[in-house]
JSON list of C-alpha atoms in Angstrom, two decimals:
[
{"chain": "A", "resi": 73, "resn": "UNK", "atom": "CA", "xyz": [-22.31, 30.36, 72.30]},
{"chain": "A", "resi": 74, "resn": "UNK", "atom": "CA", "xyz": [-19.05, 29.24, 70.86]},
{"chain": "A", "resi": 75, "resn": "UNK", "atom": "CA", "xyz": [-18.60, 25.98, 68.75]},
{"chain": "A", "resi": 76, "resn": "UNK", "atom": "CA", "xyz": [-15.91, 23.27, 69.75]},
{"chain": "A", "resi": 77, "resn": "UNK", "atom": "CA", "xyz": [-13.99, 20.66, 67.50]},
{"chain": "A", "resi": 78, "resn": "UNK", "atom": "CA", "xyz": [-12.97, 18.26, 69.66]},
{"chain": "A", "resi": 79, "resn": "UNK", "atom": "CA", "xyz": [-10.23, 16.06, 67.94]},
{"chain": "A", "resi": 80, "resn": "UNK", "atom": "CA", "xyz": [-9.48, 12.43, 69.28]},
{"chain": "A", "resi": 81, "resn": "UNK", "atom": "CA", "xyz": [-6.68, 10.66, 68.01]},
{"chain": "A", "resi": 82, "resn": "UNK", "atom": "CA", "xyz": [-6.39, 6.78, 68.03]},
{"chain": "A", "resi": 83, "resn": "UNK", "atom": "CA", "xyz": [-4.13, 4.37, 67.71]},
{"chain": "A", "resi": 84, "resn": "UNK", "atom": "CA", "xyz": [-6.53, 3.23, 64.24]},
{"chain": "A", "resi": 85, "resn": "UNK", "atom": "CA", "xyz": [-5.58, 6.28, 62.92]},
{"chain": "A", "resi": 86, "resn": "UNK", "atom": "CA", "xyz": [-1.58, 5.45, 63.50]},
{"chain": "A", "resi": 87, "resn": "UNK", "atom": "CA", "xyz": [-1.02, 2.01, 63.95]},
{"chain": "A", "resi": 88, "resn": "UNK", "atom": "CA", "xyz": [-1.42, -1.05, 61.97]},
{"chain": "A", "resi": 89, "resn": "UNK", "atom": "CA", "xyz": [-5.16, -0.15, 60.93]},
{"chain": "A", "resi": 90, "resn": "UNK", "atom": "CA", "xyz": [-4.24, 3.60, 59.74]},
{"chain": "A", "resi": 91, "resn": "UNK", "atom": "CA", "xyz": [-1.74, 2.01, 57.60]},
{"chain": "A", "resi": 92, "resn": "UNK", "atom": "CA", "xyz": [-3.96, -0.41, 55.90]},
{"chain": "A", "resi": 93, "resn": "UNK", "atom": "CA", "xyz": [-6.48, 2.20, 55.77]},
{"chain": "A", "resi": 94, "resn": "UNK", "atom": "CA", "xyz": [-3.94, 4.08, 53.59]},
{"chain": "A", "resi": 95, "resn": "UNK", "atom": "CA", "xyz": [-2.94, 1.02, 52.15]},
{"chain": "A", "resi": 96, "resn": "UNK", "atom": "CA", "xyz": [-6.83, 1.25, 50.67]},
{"chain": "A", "resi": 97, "resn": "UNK", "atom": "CA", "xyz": [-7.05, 4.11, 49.60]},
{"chain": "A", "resi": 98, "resn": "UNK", "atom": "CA", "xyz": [-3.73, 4.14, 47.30]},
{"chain": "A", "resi": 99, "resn": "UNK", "atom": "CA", "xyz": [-4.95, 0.75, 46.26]},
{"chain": "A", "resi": 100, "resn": "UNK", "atom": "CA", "xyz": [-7.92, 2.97, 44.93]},
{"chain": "A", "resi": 101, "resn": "UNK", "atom": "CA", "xyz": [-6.14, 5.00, 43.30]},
{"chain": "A", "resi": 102, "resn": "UNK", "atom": "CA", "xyz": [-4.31, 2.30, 41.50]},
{"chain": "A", "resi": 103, "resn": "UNK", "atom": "CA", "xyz": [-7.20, 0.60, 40.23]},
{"chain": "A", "resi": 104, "resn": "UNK", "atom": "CA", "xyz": [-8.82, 3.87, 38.98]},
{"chain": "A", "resi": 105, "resn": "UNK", "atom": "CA", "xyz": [-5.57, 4.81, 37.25]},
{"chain": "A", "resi": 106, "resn": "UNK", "atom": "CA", "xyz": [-5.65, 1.37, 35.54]},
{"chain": "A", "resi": 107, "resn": "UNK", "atom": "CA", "xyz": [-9.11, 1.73, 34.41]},
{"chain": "A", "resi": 108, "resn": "UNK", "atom": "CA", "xyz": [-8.88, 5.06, 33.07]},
{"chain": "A", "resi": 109, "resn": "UNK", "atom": "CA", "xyz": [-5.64, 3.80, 31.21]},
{"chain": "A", "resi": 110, "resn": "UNK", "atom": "CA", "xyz": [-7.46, 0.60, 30.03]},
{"chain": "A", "resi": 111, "resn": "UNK", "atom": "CA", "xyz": [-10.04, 3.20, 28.16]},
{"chain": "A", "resi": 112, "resn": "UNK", "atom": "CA", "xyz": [-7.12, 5.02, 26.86]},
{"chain": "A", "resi": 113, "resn": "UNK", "atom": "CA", "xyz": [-5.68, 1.66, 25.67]},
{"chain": "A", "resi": 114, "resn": "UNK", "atom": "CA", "xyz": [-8.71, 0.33, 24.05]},
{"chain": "A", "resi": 115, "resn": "UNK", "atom": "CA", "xyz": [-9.25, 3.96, 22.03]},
{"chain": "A", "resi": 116, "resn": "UNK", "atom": "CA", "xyz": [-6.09, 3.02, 20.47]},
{"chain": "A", "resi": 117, "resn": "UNK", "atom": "CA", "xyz": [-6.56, -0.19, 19.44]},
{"chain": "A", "resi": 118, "resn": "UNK", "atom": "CA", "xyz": [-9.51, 1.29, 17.82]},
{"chain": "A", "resi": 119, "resn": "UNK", "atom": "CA", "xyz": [-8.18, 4.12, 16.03]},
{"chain": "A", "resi": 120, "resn": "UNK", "atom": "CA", "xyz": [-5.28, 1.80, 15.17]},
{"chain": "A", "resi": 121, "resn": "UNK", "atom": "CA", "xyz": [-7.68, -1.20, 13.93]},
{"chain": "A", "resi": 122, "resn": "UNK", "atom": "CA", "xyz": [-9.46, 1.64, 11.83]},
{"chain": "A", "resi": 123, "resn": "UNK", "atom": "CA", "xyz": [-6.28, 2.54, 10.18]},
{"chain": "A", "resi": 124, "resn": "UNK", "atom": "CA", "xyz": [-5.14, -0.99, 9.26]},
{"chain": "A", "resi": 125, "resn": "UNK", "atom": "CA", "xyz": [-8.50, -1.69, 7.92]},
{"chain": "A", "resi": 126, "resn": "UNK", "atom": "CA", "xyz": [-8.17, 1.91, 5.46]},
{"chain": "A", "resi": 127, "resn": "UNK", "atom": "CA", "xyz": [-5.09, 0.61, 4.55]},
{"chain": "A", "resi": 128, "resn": "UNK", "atom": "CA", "xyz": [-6.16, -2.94, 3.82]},
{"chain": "A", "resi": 129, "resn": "UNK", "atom": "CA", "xyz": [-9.46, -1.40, 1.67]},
{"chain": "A", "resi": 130, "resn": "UNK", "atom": "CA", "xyz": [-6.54, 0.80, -0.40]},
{"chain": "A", "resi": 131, "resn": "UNK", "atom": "CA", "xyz": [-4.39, -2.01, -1.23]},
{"chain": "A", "resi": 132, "resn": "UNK", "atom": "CA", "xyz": [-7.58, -3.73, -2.55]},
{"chain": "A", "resi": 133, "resn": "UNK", "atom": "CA", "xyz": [-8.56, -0.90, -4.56]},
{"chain": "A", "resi": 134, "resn": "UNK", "atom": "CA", "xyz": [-4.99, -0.88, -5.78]},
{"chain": "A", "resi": 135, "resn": "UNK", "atom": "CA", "xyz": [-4.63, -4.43, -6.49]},
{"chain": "A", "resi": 136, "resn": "UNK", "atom": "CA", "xyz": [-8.33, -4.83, -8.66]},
{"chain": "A", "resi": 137, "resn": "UNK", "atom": "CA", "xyz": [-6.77, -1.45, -10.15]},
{"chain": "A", "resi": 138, "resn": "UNK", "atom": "CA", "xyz": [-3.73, -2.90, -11.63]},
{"chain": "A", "resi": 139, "resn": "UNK", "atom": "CA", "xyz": [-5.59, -6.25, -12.35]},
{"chain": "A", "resi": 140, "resn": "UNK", "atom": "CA", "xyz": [-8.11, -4.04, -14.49]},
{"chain": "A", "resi": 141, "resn": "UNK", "atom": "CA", "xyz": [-5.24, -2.26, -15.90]},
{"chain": "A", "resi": 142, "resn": "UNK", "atom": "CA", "xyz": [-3.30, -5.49, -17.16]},
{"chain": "A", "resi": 143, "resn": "UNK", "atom": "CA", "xyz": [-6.62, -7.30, -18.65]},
{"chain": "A", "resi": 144, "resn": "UNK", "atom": "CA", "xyz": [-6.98, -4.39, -20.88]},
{"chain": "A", "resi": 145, "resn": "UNK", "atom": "CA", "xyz": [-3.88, -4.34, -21.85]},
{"chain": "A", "resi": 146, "resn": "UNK", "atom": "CA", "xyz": [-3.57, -7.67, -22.58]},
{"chain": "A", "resi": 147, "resn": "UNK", "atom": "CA", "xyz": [-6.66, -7.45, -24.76]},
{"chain": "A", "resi": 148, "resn": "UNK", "atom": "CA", "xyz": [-5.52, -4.87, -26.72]},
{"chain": "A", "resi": 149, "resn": "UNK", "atom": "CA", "xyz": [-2.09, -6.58, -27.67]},
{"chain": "A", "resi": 150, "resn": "UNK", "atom": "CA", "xyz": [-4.48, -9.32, -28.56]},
{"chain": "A", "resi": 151, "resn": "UNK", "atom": "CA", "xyz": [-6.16, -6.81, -30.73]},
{"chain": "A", "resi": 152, "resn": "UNK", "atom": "CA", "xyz": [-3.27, -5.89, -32.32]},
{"chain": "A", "resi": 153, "resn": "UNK", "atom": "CA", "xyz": [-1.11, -9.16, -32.18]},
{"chain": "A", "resi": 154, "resn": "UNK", "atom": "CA", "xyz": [-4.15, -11.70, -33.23]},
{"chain": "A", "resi": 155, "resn": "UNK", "atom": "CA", "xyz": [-2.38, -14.84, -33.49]},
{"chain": "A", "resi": 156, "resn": "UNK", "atom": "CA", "xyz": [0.89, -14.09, -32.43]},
{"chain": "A", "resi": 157, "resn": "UNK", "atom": "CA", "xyz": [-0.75, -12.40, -28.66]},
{"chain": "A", "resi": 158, "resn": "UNK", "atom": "CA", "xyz": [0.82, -15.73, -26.78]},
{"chain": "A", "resi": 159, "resn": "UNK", "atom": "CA", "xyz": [3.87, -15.20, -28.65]},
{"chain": "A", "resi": 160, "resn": "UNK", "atom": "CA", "xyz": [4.63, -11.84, -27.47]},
{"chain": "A", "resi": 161, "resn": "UNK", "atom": "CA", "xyz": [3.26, -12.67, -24.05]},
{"chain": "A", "resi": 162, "resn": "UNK", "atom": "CA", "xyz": [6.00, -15.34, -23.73]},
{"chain": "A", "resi": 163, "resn": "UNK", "atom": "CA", "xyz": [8.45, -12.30, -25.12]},
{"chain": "A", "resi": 164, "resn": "UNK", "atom": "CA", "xyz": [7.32, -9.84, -22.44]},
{"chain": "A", "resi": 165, "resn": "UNK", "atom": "CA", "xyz": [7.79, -12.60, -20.06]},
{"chain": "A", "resi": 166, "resn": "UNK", "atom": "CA", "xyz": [11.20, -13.12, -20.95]},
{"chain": "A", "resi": 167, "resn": "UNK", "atom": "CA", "xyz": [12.05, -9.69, -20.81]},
{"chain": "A", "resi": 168, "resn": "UNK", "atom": "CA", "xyz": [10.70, -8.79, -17.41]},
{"chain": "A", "resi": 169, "resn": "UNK", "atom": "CA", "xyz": [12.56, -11.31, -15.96]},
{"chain": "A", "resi": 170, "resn": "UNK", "atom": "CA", "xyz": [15.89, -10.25, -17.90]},
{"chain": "A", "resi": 171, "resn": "UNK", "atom": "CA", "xyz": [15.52, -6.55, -17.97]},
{"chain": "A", "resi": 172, "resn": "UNK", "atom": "CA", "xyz": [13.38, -5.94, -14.63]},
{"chain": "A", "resi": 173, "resn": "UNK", "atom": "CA", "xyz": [10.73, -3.97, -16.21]},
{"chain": "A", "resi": 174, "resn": "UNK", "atom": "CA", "xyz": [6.92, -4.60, -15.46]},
{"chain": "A", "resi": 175, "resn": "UNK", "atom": "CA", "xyz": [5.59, -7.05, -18.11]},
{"chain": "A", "resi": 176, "resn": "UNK", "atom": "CA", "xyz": [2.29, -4.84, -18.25]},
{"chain": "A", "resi": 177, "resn": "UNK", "atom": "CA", "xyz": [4.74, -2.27, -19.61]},
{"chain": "A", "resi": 178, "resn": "UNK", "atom": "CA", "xyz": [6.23, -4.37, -22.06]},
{"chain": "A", "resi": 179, "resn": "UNK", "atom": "CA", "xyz": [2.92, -5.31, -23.57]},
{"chain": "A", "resi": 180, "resn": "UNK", "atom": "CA", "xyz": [2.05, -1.64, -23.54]},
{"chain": "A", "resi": 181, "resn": "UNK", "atom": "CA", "xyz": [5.03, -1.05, -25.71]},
{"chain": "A", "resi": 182, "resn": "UNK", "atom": "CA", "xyz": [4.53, -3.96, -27.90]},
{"chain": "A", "resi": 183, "resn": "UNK", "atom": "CA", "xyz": [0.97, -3.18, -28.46]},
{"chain": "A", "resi": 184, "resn": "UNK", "atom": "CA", "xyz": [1.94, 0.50, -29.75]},
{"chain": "A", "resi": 185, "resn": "UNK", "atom": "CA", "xyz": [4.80, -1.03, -31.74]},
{"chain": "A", "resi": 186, "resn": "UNK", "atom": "CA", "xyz": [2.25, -3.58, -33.72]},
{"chain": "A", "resi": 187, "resn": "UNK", "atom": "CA", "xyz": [-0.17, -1.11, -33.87]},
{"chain": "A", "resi": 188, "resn": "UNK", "atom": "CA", "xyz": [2.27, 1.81, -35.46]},
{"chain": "A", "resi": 189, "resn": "UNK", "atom": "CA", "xyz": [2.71, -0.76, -38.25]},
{"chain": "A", "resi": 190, "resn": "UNK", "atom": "CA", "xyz": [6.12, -2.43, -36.87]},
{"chain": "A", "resi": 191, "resn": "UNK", "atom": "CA", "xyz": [6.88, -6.17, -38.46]},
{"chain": "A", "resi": 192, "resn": "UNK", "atom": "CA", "xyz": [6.12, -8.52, -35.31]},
{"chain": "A", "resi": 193, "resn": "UNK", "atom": "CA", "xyz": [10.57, -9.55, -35.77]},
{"chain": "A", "resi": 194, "resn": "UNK", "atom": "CA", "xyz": [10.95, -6.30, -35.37]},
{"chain": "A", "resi": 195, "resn": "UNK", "atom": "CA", "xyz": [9.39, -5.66, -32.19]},
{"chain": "A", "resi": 196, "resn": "UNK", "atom": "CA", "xyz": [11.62, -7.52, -29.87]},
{"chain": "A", "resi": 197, "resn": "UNK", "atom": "CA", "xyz": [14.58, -5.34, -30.61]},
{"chain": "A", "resi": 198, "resn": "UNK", "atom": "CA", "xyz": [12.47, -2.15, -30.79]},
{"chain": "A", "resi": 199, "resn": "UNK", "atom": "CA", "xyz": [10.74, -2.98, -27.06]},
{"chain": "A", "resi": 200, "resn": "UNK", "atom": "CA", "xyz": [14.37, -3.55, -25.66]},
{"chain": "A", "resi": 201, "resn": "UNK", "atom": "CA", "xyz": [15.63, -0.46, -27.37]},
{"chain": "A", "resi": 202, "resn": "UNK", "atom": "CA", "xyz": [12.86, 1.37, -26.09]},
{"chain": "A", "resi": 203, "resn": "UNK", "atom": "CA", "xyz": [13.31, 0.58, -22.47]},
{"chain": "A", "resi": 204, "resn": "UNK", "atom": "CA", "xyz": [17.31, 1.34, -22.90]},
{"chain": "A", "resi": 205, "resn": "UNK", "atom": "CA", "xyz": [16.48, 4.74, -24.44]},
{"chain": "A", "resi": 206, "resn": "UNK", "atom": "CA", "xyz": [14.06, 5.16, -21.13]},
{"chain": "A", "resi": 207, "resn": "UNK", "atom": "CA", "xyz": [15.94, 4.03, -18.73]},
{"chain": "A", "resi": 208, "resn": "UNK", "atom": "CA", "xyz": [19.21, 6.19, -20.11]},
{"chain": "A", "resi": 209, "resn": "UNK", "atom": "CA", "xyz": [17.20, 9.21, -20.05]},
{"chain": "A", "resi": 210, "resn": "UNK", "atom": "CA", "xyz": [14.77, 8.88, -17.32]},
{"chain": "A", "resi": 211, "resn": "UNK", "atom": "CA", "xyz": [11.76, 9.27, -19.47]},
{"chain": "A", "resi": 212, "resn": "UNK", "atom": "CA", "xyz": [8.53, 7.02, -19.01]},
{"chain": "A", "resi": 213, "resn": "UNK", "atom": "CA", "xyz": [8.97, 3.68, -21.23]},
{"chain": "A", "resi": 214, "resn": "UNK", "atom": "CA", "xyz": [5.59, 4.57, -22.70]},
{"chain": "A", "resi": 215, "resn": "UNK", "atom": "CA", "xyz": [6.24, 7.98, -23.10]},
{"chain": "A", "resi": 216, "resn": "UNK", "atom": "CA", "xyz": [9.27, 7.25, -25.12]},
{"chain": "A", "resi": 217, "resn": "UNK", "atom": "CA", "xyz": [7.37, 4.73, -27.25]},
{"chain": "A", "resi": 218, "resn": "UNK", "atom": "CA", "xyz": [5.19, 7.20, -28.43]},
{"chain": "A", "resi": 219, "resn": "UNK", "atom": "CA", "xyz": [7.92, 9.83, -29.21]},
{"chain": "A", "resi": 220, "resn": "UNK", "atom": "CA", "xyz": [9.80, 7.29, -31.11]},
{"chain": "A", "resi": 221, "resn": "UNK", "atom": "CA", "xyz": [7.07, 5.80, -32.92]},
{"chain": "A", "resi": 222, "resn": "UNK", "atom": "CA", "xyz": [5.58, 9.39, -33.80]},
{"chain": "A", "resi": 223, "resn": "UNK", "atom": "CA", "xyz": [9.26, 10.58, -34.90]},
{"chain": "A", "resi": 224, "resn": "UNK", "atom": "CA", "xyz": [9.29, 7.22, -37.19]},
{"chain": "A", "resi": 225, "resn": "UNK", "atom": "CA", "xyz": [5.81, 7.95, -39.08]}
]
């Protein structure tokens, strides 16, 4: 024996209830579409969120870093300055703000200046002199302390 399909077609499958029907389904479609780019969405917000929080961590590191970094440098100008350490604080104050040039840096170079056996009048003009000479040339401000200072001795 043969098999028969029999098809019947009704007016549900063409009129107004095929086309809600349809209407449905592509409303399905839409709503899984959404959801899978909700998950999409939400992995990167994540992944970004991650990054920002790396980024935040570094910049701590960074900034204790650079705090460590200036508290030892201000305690060996005090090592080296004694009495006179607020003194040339004020003066590397003064000449960040008139020279642009990291106060840290200043204080590095006074420190090496006091400690190479320069007269504390003396180091002033030798710090600004420095940072000329570096900035002319392009060499590190510490760097050229140390040449100087070495070349001096």
């Amino acid at each position: 024996m043969a098999d028969v399909t029999l098809r019947v077609k009704s007016e549900a499958d063409t009129g107004p209830l095929g086309e809600v029907s349809g209407a449905t389904e592509h409303l399905g479609e839409v709503v899984h579409n959404t959801s899978t780019s909700m998950h999409v969405f939400k992995e990167i917000v994540a992944e970004l969120a991650k990054e920002g929080l790396r980024e935040l961590v570094n910049v701590a590191k960074e900034s204790v870093a650079a705090f460590v970094e200036s508290d030892r440098q201000q305690r060996q100008l005090r090592a080296v300055a004694g009495d006179l350490t607020d003194a040339f604080r004020e003066q590397a104050e003064v000449l960040k703000n008139k020279l642009a040039v990291d106060d840290d840096v200043i204080m590095q170079i006074q420190t090496m200046a006091l400690a190479y056996g320069a007269a504390p009048s003396q180091v002033e003009a030798l710090t600004v002199a420095v940072l000329d000479y570096s900035a002319r040339t392009g060499n590190d401000a510490v760097d050229a302390t140390r040449k100087l200072l070495i070349g001096v001795e």
